[in-house]
PDB file of C-alpha atoms and ligand atoms in Angstrom:
ATOM      1  CA  MET A  83      78.756 100.694 -35.516  1.00  0.00           C
ATOM      2  CA  LEU A  84      80.241  99.563 -32.209  1.00  0.00           C
ATOM      3  CA  ILE A  85      82.470 102.009 -30.326  1.00  0.00           C
ATOM      4  CA  SER A  86      84.137 101.319 -26.976  1.00  0.00           C
ATOM      5  CA  PHE A  87      85.933 103.553 -24.482  1.00  0.00           C
ATOM      6  CA  GLU A  88      88.638 102.272 -22.173  1.00  0.00           C
ATOM      7  CA  GLY A  89      91.037 103.492 -19.517  1.00  0.00           C
ATOM      8  CA  ILE A  90      91.416 103.603 -15.757  1.00  0.00           C
ATOM      9  CA  ASP A  91      88.736 105.090 -13.501  1.00  0.00           C
ATOM     10  CA  GLY A  92      88.459 108.825 -13.801  1.00  0.00           C
ATOM     11  CA  CYS A  93      90.176 109.043 -17.196  1.00  0.00           C
ATOM     12  CA  GLY A  94      87.102 110.792 -18.639  1.00  0.00           C
ATOM     13  CA  LYS A  95      85.232 108.022 -20.479  1.00  0.00           C
ATOM     14  CA  SER A  96      81.719 109.027 -19.404  1.00  0.00           C
ATOM     15  CA  THR A  97      82.415 112.675 -20.236  1.00  0.00           C
ATOM     16  CA  GLN A  98      83.586 111.856 -23.776  1.00  0.00           C
ATOM     17  CA  ILE A  99      80.804 109.322 -24.344  1.00  0.00           C
ATOM     18  CA  GLU A 100      78.124 111.934 -23.599  1.00  0.00           C
ATOM     19  CA  LEU A 101      79.799 114.413 -25.976  1.00  0.00           C
ATOM     20  CA  LEU A 102      80.047 111.809 -28.723  1.00  0.00           C
ATOM     21  CA  LYS A 103      76.423 110.729 -28.299  1.00  0.00           C
ATOM     22  CA  GLY A 104      75.314 114.360 -28.619  1.00  0.00           C
ATOM     23  CA  HIS A 105      77.352 114.828 -31.788  1.00  0.00           C
ATOM     24  CA  LEU A 106      76.149 111.620 -33.429  1.00  0.00           C
ATOM     25  CA  GLU A 107      72.485 112.322 -32.654  1.00  0.00           C
ATOM     26  CA  ARG A 108      72.383 116.060 -33.266  1.00  0.00           C
ATOM     27  CA  ASP A 109      74.803 116.502 -36.140  1.00  0.00           C
ATOM     28  CA  LEU A 110      74.560 113.146 -37.906  1.00  0.00           C
ATOM     29  CA  GLY A 111      70.984 112.094 -37.078  1.00  0.00           C
ATOM     30  CA  LYS A 112      72.074 108.695 -35.704  1.00  0.00           C
ATOM     31  CA  ARG A 113      70.280 106.599 -33.122  1.00  0.00           C
ATOM     32  CA  VAL A 114      72.713 105.973 -30.273  1.00  0.00           C
ATOM     33  CA  HIS A 115      72.591 103.674 -27.251  1.00  0.00           C
ATOM     34  CA  ILE A 116      75.152 103.812 -24.444  1.00  0.00           C
ATOM     35  CA  TYR A 117      75.844 100.836 -22.165  1.00  0.00           C
ATOM     36  CA  ARG A 118      78.218 100.613 -19.241  1.00  0.00           C
ATOM     37  CA  GLU A 119      80.118  97.486 -18.332  1.00  0.00           C
ATOM     38  CA  PRO A 120      79.482  95.673 -16.185  1.00  0.00           C
ATOM     39  CA  GLY A 121      75.813  96.517 -16.536  1.00  0.00           C
ATOM     40  CA  GLY A 122      73.397  97.747 -19.172  1.00  0.00           C
ATOM     41  CA  VAL A 123      70.730  95.061 -18.622  1.00  0.00           C
ATOM     42  CA  PRO A 124      69.114  93.957 -15.340  1.00  0.00           C
ATOM     43  CA  LEU A 125      71.077  90.728 -14.864  1.00  0.00           C
ATOM     44  CA  ALA A 126      74.379  92.471 -15.599  1.00  0.00           C
ATOM     45  CA  GLU A 127      73.473  95.360 -13.267  1.00  0.00           C
ATOM     46  CA  GLU A 128      72.906  92.798 -10.490  1.00  0.00           C
ATOM     47  CA  LEU A 129      76.336  91.324 -11.176  1.00  0.00           C
ATOM     48  CA  ARG A 130      77.810  94.836 -11.147  1.00  0.00           C
ATOM     49  CA  ASN A 131      76.377  95.469  -7.675  1.00  0.00           C
ATOM     50  CA  LEU A 132      77.934  92.256  -6.399  1.00  0.00           C
ATOM     51  CA  LEU A 133      81.288  92.907  -8.088  1.00  0.00           C
ATOM     52  CA  LEU A 134      81.688  96.422  -6.693  1.00  0.00           C
ATOM     53  CA  ASP A 135      80.307  95.737  -3.207  1.00  0.00           C
ATOM     54  CA  VAL A 136      83.022  96.230  -0.581  1.00  0.00           C
ATOM     55  CA  ARG A 137      81.412  93.619   1.701  1.00  0.00           C
ATOM     56  CA  TYR A 138      82.583  90.744  -0.514  1.00  0.00           C
ATOM     57  CA  THR A 139      85.981  89.187  -0.940  1.00  0.00           C
ATOM     58  CA  VAL A 140      85.824  87.862  -4.484  1.00  0.00           C
ATOM     59  CA  ASP A 141      88.095  85.095  -5.704  1.00  0.00           C
ATOM     60  CA  PRO A 142      89.945  86.328  -8.864  1.00  0.00           C
ATOM     61  CA  ILE A 143      88.574  83.558 -11.105  1.00  0.00           C
ATOM     62  CA  SER A 144      85.057  84.237  -9.814  1.00  0.00           C
ATOM     63  CA  GLU A 145      85.630  87.928 -10.562  1.00  0.00           C
ATOM     64  CA  LEU A 146      86.785  87.146 -14.104  1.00  0.00           C
ATOM     65  CA  LEU A 147      83.772  84.929 -14.760  1.00  0.00           C
ATOM     66  CA  MET A 148      81.295  87.416 -13.300  1.00  0.00           C
ATOM     67  CA  PHE A 149      82.560  90.269 -15.509  1.00  0.00           C
ATOM     68  CA  SER A 150      82.408  87.886 -18.472  1.00  0.00           C
ATOM     69  CA  SER A 151      78.885  86.687 -17.618  1.00  0.00           C
ATOM     70  CA  ALA A 152      77.660  90.264 -17.413  1.00  0.00           C
ATOM     71  CA  ARG A 153      79.176  90.946 -20.860  1.00  0.00           C
ATOM     72  CA  SER A 154      77.684  87.893 -22.503  1.00  0.00           C
ATOM     73  CA  GLN A 155      74.209  88.835 -21.289  1.00  0.00           C
ATOM     74  CA  LEU A 156      74.555  92.442 -22.475  1.00  0.00           C
ATOM     75  CA  VAL A 157      75.821  91.425 -25.914  1.00  0.00           C
ATOM     76  CA  GLN A 158      73.020  88.919 -26.518  1.00  0.00           C
ATOM     77  CA  GLN A 159      70.193  90.922 -24.977  1.00  0.00           C
ATOM     78  CA  GLN A 160      70.991  94.425 -26.223  1.00  0.00           C
ATOM     79  CA  ILE A 161      74.086  95.019 -28.308  1.00  0.00           C
ATOM     80  CA  LYS A 162      73.465  92.506 -31.091  1.00  0.00           C
ATOM     81  CA  PRO A 163      69.802  93.494 -31.579  1.00  0.00           C
ATOM     82  CA  ASP A 164      70.766  97.191 -31.532  1.00  0.00           C
ATOM     83  CA  LEU A 165      73.427  96.733 -34.185  1.00  0.00           C
ATOM     84  CA  GLU A 166      71.009  94.740 -36.351  1.00  0.00           C
ATOM     85  CA  ASN A 167      68.587  97.682 -36.092  1.00  0.00           C
ATOM     86  CA  GLY A 168      71.199 100.202 -37.223  1.00  0.00           C
ATOM     87  CA  VAL A 169      71.752 101.749 -33.794  1.00  0.00           C
ATOM     88  CA  VAL A 170      75.229 103.078 -32.976  1.00  0.00           C
ATOM     89  CA  VAL A 171      76.326 101.424 -29.723  1.00  0.00           C
ATOM     90  CA  ILE A 172      78.832 103.155 -27.441  1.00  0.00           C
ATOM     91  CA  LEU A 173      80.289 101.057 -24.643  1.00  0.00           C
ATOM     92  CA  ASP A 174      81.715 102.454 -21.426  1.00  0.00           C
ATOM     93  CA  ARG A 175      84.232  99.562 -21.154  1.00  0.00           C
ATOM     94  CA  TYR A 176      84.260  96.226 -22.983  1.00  0.00           C
ATOM     95  CA  TYR A 177      86.516  93.195 -23.013  1.00  0.00           C
ATOM     96  CA  ASP A 178      89.773  95.199 -23.064  1.00  0.00           C
ATOM     97  CA  SER A 179      88.886  96.030 -19.441  1.00  0.00           C
ATOM     98  CA  THR A 180      88.958  92.316 -18.638  1.00  0.00           C
ATOM     99  CA  THR A 181      92.354  91.942 -20.292  1.00  0.00           C
ATOM    100  CA  ALA A 182      93.724  94.985 -18.447  1.00  0.00           C
ATOM    101  CA  TYR A 183      92.149  94.475 -14.983  1.00  0.00           C
ATOM    102  CA  GLN A 184      91.826  90.693 -14.615  1.00  0.00           C
ATOM    103  CA  GLY A 185      94.592  89.708 -17.066  1.00  0.00           C
ATOM    104  CA  TYR A 186      97.343  92.224 -16.257  1.00  0.00           C
ATOM    105  CA  GLY A 187      96.036  93.639 -12.957  1.00  0.00           C
ATOM    106  CA  ARG A 188      95.123  90.420 -11.144  1.00  0.00           C
ATOM    107  CA  GLY A 189      97.322  88.142 -13.284  1.00  0.00           C
ATOM    108  CA  VAL A 190      94.612  85.571 -12.810  1.00  0.00           C
ATOM    109  CA  LEU A 191      95.234  83.424 -15.933  1.00  0.00           C
ATOM    110  CA  PRO A 192      97.625  83.392 -18.895  1.00  0.00           C
ATOM    111  CA  LEU A 193      96.655  86.085 -21.413  1.00  0.00           C
ATOM    112  CA  GLU A 194      95.766  83.506 -24.116  1.00  0.00           C
ATOM    113  CA  ASP A 195      93.082  82.152 -21.780  1.00  0.00           C
ATOM    114  CA  ILE A 196      91.763  85.653 -21.059  1.00  0.00           C
ATOM    115  CA  HIS A 197      91.582  86.374 -24.808  1.00  0.00           C
ATOM    116  CA  ARG A 198      89.708  83.113 -25.407  1.00  0.00           C
ATOM    117  CA  LEU A 199      87.214  83.871 -22.650  1.00  0.00           C
ATOM    118  CA  ASN A 200      86.778  87.426 -23.982  1.00  0.00           C
ATOM    119  CA  SER A 201      85.958  86.025 -27.388  1.00  0.00           C
ATOM    120  CA  TRP A 202      83.292  83.695 -25.928  1.00  0.00           C
ATOM    121  CA  ALA A 203      81.758  86.332 -23.656  1.00  0.00           C
ATOM    122  CA  SER A 204      81.568  88.914 -26.450  1.00  0.00           C
ATOM    123  CA  HIS A 205      80.165  86.314 -28.876  1.00  0.00           C
ATOM    124  CA  GLY A 206      82.937  87.347 -31.251  1.00  0.00           C
ATOM    125  CA  LEU A 207      81.725  90.947 -31.479  1.00  0.00           C
ATOM    126  CA  VAL A 208      84.736  93.242 -32.012  1.00  0.00           C
ATOM    127  CA  PRO A 209      84.470  97.067 -31.754  1.00  0.00           C
ATOM    128  CA  ASP A 210      84.960  99.118 -34.930  1.00  0.00           C
ATOM    129  CA  ILE A 211      87.034 101.514 -32.851  1.00  0.00           C
ATOM    130  CA  THR A 212      88.218 101.621 -29.239  1.00  0.00           C
ATOM    131  CA  TYR A 213      89.303 104.882 -27.645  1.00  0.00           C
ATOM    132  CA  TYR A 214      91.865 104.368 -24.914  1.00  0.00           C
ATOM    133  CA  LEU A 215      92.025 107.467 -22.708  1.00  0.00           C
ATOM    134  CA  GLN A 216      95.548 107.244 -21.346  1.00  0.00           C
ATOM    135  CA  LEU A 217      96.107 108.834 -17.942  1.00  0.00           C
ATOM    136  CA  SER A 218      98.500 108.271 -15.042  1.00  0.00           C
ATOM    137  CA  TRP A 219      97.107 106.710 -11.871  1.00  0.00           C
ATOM    138  CA  GLU A 220      98.060 109.850  -9.955  1.00  0.00           C
ATOM    139  CA  GLU A 221      96.107 112.182 -12.259  1.00  0.00           C
ATOM    140  CA  ALA A 222      93.110 109.865 -12.364  1.00  0.00           C
ATOM    141  CA  ASN A 223      93.118 109.652  -8.574  1.00  0.00           C
ATOM    142  CA  ASN A 224      93.135 113.436  -8.272  1.00  0.00           C
ATOM    143  CA  ARG A 225      89.916 113.544 -10.293  1.00  0.00           C
ATOM    144  CA  MET A 226      88.187 110.918  -8.145  1.00  0.00           C
ATOM    145  CA  THR A 227      88.659 112.274  -4.635  1.00  0.00           C
ATOM    146  CA  HIS A 228      84.966 113.018  -4.102  1.00  0.00           C
ATOM    147  CA  ARG A 229      83.583 109.511  -3.630  1.00  0.00           C
ATOM    148  CA  ASP A 230      83.945 106.391  -1.486  1.00  0.00           C
ATOM    149  CA  PRO A 231      86.066 103.830  -3.346  1.00  0.00           C
ATOM    150  CA  ASP A 232      84.218 100.653  -4.408  1.00  0.00           C
ATOM    151  CA  ARG A 233      85.704  97.144  -4.120  1.00  0.00           C
ATOM    152  CA  MET A 234      87.628  97.380  -7.411  1.00  0.00           C
ATOM    153  CA  GLU A 235      88.882 100.879  -6.599  1.00  0.00           C
ATOM    154  CA  ARG A 236      90.415  99.555  -3.361  1.00  0.00           C
ATOM    155  CA  SER A 237      92.824  97.324  -5.273  1.00  0.00           C
ATOM    156  CA  GLY A 238      95.895  99.506  -4.621  1.00  0.00           C
ATOM    157  CA  THR A 239      98.442 101.507  -6.595  1.00  0.00           C
ATOM    158  CA  ASP A 240     100.503  98.521  -7.839  1.00  0.00           C
ATOM    159  CA  PHE A 241      97.371  96.907  -9.235  1.00  0.00           C
ATOM    160  CA  PHE A 242      96.436 100.061 -11.170  1.00  0.00           C
ATOM    161  CA  GLU A 243      99.986 100.464 -12.486  1.00  0.00           C
ATOM    162  CA  ARG A 244      99.733  96.913 -13.889  1.00  0.00           C
ATOM    163  CA  VAL A 245      96.332  97.769 -15.392  1.00  0.00           C
ATOM    164  CA  ILE A 246      97.848 100.817 -17.114  1.00  0.00           C
ATOM    165  CA  SER A 247     100.772  98.725 -18.468  1.00  0.00           C
ATOM    166  CA  GLY A 248      98.194  96.253 -19.741  1.00  0.00           C
ATOM    167  CA  TYR A 249      96.294  98.927 -21.623  1.00  0.00           C
ATOM    168  CA  ASN A 250      99.559 100.275 -23.054  1.00  0.00           C
ATOM    169  CA  GLU A 251     100.516  96.795 -24.284  1.00  0.00           C
ATOM    170  CA  LEU A 252      97.080  96.234 -25.814  1.00  0.00           C
ATOM    171  CA  ALA A 253      97.234  99.594 -27.583  1.00  0.00           C
ATOM    172  CA  LYS A 254     100.508  98.548 -29.229  1.00  0.00           C
ATOM    173  CA  THR A 255      99.093  95.336 -30.630  1.00  0.00           C
ATOM    174  CA  GLU A 256      95.439  96.090 -31.467  1.00  0.00           C
ATOM    175  CA  GLY A 257      95.015  98.264 -34.552  1.00  0.00           C
ATOM    176  CA  ARG A 258      91.444  99.226 -33.586  1.00  0.00           C
ATOM    177  CA  ILE A 259      92.677 100.998 -30.429  1.00  0.00           C
ATOM    178  CA  CYS A 260      93.165 104.750 -30.664  1.00  0.00           C
ATOM    179  CA  THR A 261      95.224 106.076 -27.743  1.00  0.00           C
ATOM    180  CA  ILE A 262      94.454 109.611 -26.589  1.00  0.00           C
ATOM    181  CA  ASP A 263      96.350 111.679 -24.025  1.00  0.00           C
ATOM    182  CA  ALA A 264      93.571 112.107 -21.448  1.00  0.00           C
ATOM    183  CA  SER A 265      95.504 114.701 -19.446  1.00  0.00           C
ATOM    184  CA  LYS A 266      94.507 117.268 -22.095  1.00  0.00           C
ATOM    185  CA  SER A 267      91.361 119.366 -21.687  1.00  0.00           C
ATOM    186  CA  ILE A 268      87.921 117.843 -22.313  1.00  0.00           C
ATOM    187  CA  ASP A 269      87.635 119.780 -25.601  1.00  0.00           C
ATOM    188  CA  GLU A 270      91.087 118.730 -26.808  1.00  0.00           C
ATOM    189  CA  VAL A 271      90.363 115.069 -26.082  1.00  0.00           C
ATOM    190  CA  PHE A 272      87.012 115.310 -27.872  1.00  0.00           C
ATOM    191  CA  ALA A 273      88.643 116.868 -30.944  1.00  0.00           C
ATOM    192  CA  VAL A 274      90.825 113.754 -31.268  1.00  0.00           C
ATOM    193  CA  VAL A 275      87.809 111.469 -30.756  1.00  0.00           C
ATOM    194  CA  LEU A 276      86.019 113.201 -33.633  1.00  0.00           C
ATOM    195  CA  SER A 277      89.015 113.250 -35.952  1.00  0.00           C
ATOM    196  CA  ARG A 278      89.556 109.495 -35.530  1.00  0.00           C
ATOM    197  CA  LEU A 279      85.881 108.875 -36.181  1.00  0.00           C
ATOM    198  CA  GLU A 280      86.219 110.788 -39.458  1.00  0.00           C
ATOM    199  CA  ASP A 281      89.065 108.451 -40.456  1.00  0.00           C
ATOM    200  CA  LEU A 282      86.677 105.486 -40.083  1.00  0.00           C
ATOM    201  CA  LYS A 283      84.240 106.786 -42.711  1.00  0.00           C
TER     202      LYS A 283
HETATM  203  N1  Z5A B 201      86.123  96.250 -14.562  1.00  0.00           N
HETATM  204  C1  Z5A B 201      86.957  95.130 -14.540  1.00  0.00           C
HETATM  205  O1  Z5A B 201      87.765  94.973 -13.630  1.00  0.00           O
HETATM  206  N2  Z5A B 201      86.845  94.220 -15.543  1.00  0.00           N
HETATM  207  C2  Z5A B 201      85.957  94.335 -16.563  1.00  0.00           C
HETATM  208  O2  Z5A B 201      85.889  93.471 -17.449  1.00  0.00           O
HETATM  209  C3  Z5A B 201      85.098  95.497 -16.568  1.00  0.00           C
HETATM  210  C4  Z5A B 201      85.221  96.424 -15.556  1.00  0.00           C
HETATM  211  C5  Z5A B 201      84.108  95.686 -17.673  1.00  0.00           C
HETATM  212  C6  Z5A B 201      83.712  99.639 -13.215  1.00  0.00           C
HETATM  213  O3  Z5A B 201      83.881 100.958 -12.957  1.00  0.00           O
HETATM  214  C7  Z5A B 201      84.862  98.901 -12.552  1.00  0.00           C
HETATM  215  O4  Z5A B 201      84.903  97.563 -13.047  1.00  0.00           O
HETATM  216  C8  Z5A B 201      86.185  99.517 -12.917  1.00  0.00           C
HETATM  217  C9  Z5A B 201      86.861  98.515 -13.837  1.00  0.00           C
HETATM  218  C10 Z5A B 201      86.211  97.232 -13.473  1.00  0.00           C
HETATM  219  N3  Z5A B 201      86.925  99.573 -11.683  1.00  0.00           N
HETATM  220  N4  Z5A B 201      87.921  99.956 -11.269  1.00  0.00           N
HETATM  221  N5  Z5A B 201      88.700 100.218 -10.436  1.00  0.00           N
HETATM  222  P1  Z5A B 201      82.809 102.078 -13.084  1.00  0.00           P
HETATM  223  O5  Z5A B 201      81.950 101.845 -14.251  1.00  0.00           O
HETATM  224  O6  Z5A B 201      82.177 102.298 -11.773  1.00  0.00           O
HETATM  225  O7  Z5A B 201      83.706 103.333 -13.241  1.00  0.00           O
HETATM  226  P2  Z5A B 201      84.858 103.629 -14.237  1.00  0.00           P
HETATM  227  O8  Z5A B 201      84.421 103.240 -15.622  1.00  0.00           O
HETATM  228  O9  Z5A B 201      86.086 102.988 -13.788  1.00  0.00           O
HETATM  229  O10 Z5A B 201      85.152 105.148 -14.082  1.00  0.00           O
HETATM  230  P3  Z5A B 201      84.215 106.401 -13.949  1.00  0.00           P
HETATM  231  O11 Z5A B 201      84.131 106.728 -12.530  1.00  0.00           O
HETATM  232  O12 Z5A B 201      82.931 106.204 -14.687  1.00  0.00           O
HETATM  233  O13 Z5A B 201      85.115 107.473 -14.623  1.00  0.00           O
HETATM  234  P4  Z5A B 201      85.212 107.937 -16.156  1.00  0.00           P
HETATM  235  O14 Z5A B 201      83.928 107.727 -16.841  1.00  0.00           O
HETATM  236  O15 Z5A B 201      86.407 107.400 -16.807  1.00  0.00           O
HETATM  237  O16 Z5A B 201      85.469 109.484 -15.970  1.00  0.00           O
HETATM  238  P5  Z5A B 201      84.426 110.718 -15.970  1.00  0.00           P
HETATM  239  O17 Z5A B 201      83.295 110.405 -15.015  1.00  0.00           O
HETATM  240  O18 Z5A B 201      84.099 111.128 -17.326  1.00  0.00           O
HETATM  241  O19 Z5A B 201      85.372 111.822 -15.332  1.00  0.00           O
HETATM  242  C11 Z5A B 201      85.831 111.751 -13.995  1.00  0.00           C
HETATM  243  C12 Z5A B 201      86.010 113.195 -13.468  1.00  0.00           C
HETATM  244  O20 Z5A B 201      87.032 113.851 -14.215  1.00  0.00           O
HETATM  245  C13 Z5A B 201      84.761 114.080 -13.616  1.00  0.00           C
HETATM  246  O21 Z5A B 201      84.717 114.961 -12.540  1.00  0.00           O
HETATM  247  C14 Z5A B 201      85.022 114.837 -14.920  1.00  0.00           C
HETATM  248  O22 Z5A B 201      84.366 116.082 -14.964  1.00  0.00           O
HETATM  249  C15 Z5A B 201      86.516 115.011 -14.864  1.00  0.00           C
HETATM  250  N6  Z5A B 201      87.141 115.049 -16.207  1.00  0.00           N
HETATM  251  C16 Z5A B 201      86.802 114.336 -17.299  1.00  0.00           C
HETATM  252  N7  Z5A B 201      87.612 114.624 -18.342  1.00  0.00           N
HETATM  253  C17 Z5A B 201      88.502 115.520 -17.877  1.00  0.00           C
HETATM  254  C18 Z5A B 201      89.609 116.216 -18.487  1.00  0.00           C
HETATM  255  N8  Z5A B 201      89.969 115.993 -19.764  1.00  0.00           N
HETATM  256  N9  Z5A B 201      90.309 117.062 -17.731  1.00  0.00           N
HETATM  257  C19 Z5A B 201      89.968 117.289 -16.427  1.00  0.00           C
HETATM  258  N10 Z5A B 201      88.934 116.697 -15.795  1.00  0.00           N
HETATM  259  C20 Z5A B 201      88.213 115.811 -16.517  1.00  0.00           C
END
């Protein structure tokens, strides 16, 4: 099973992913691997460092291709073999991030082109379920005050508002996306995550 989590920075993805991993391992006896995007394998982690480094000005098409390259490597090197071995894979971001950030946020290419590239870079691997943790930019920002913003996080309020609209549009059209109000407490959000997982069985 392939599960992805999406939403803007600080929406609570990592928190929910850890809770879900614990539940799947402890209560259901599953083997679970978590990967973050971009990242998860050495080549993709190198690309992540470059992508988030504030010293670089990255051309939007270069940015799109670097996120996609990182994904392709992760899918081929880890995700496909894991799934073949019966491991549950949980992704902290997947290609919906590219649609939201590079497609809607940067407006770098027409959406049909972004979707085509996403399909190549993911080698056609579609999540069984995607949890979209929906949160306003203001609330997310309040949760993230403790750290220095990376290159992507310095993209400005208008950019993040476009990213949020992008996620909202995607959630309307993609049946696999489960939207959750991420302003609720950690426990309330997790209860919805679990109930939607039950529906999948
Ligand atoms: N990016 C892209 O542009 N294109 C792509 O294709 C891909 C990515 C794949 C990677 O970010 C950046 O790359 C990201 C998108 C872009 N950039 N931006 N901007 P990252 O991996 O470094 O980080 P992130 O995924 O954006 O966010 P994060 O920092 O990992 O946050 P999170 O996992 O969503 O949240 P969290 O760590 O679970 O929670 C944040 C805080 O809130 C923490 O203190 C929690 O205790 C607290 N929290 C969590 N849940 C709650 C609730 N329910 N209530 C109150 N407080 C909570």
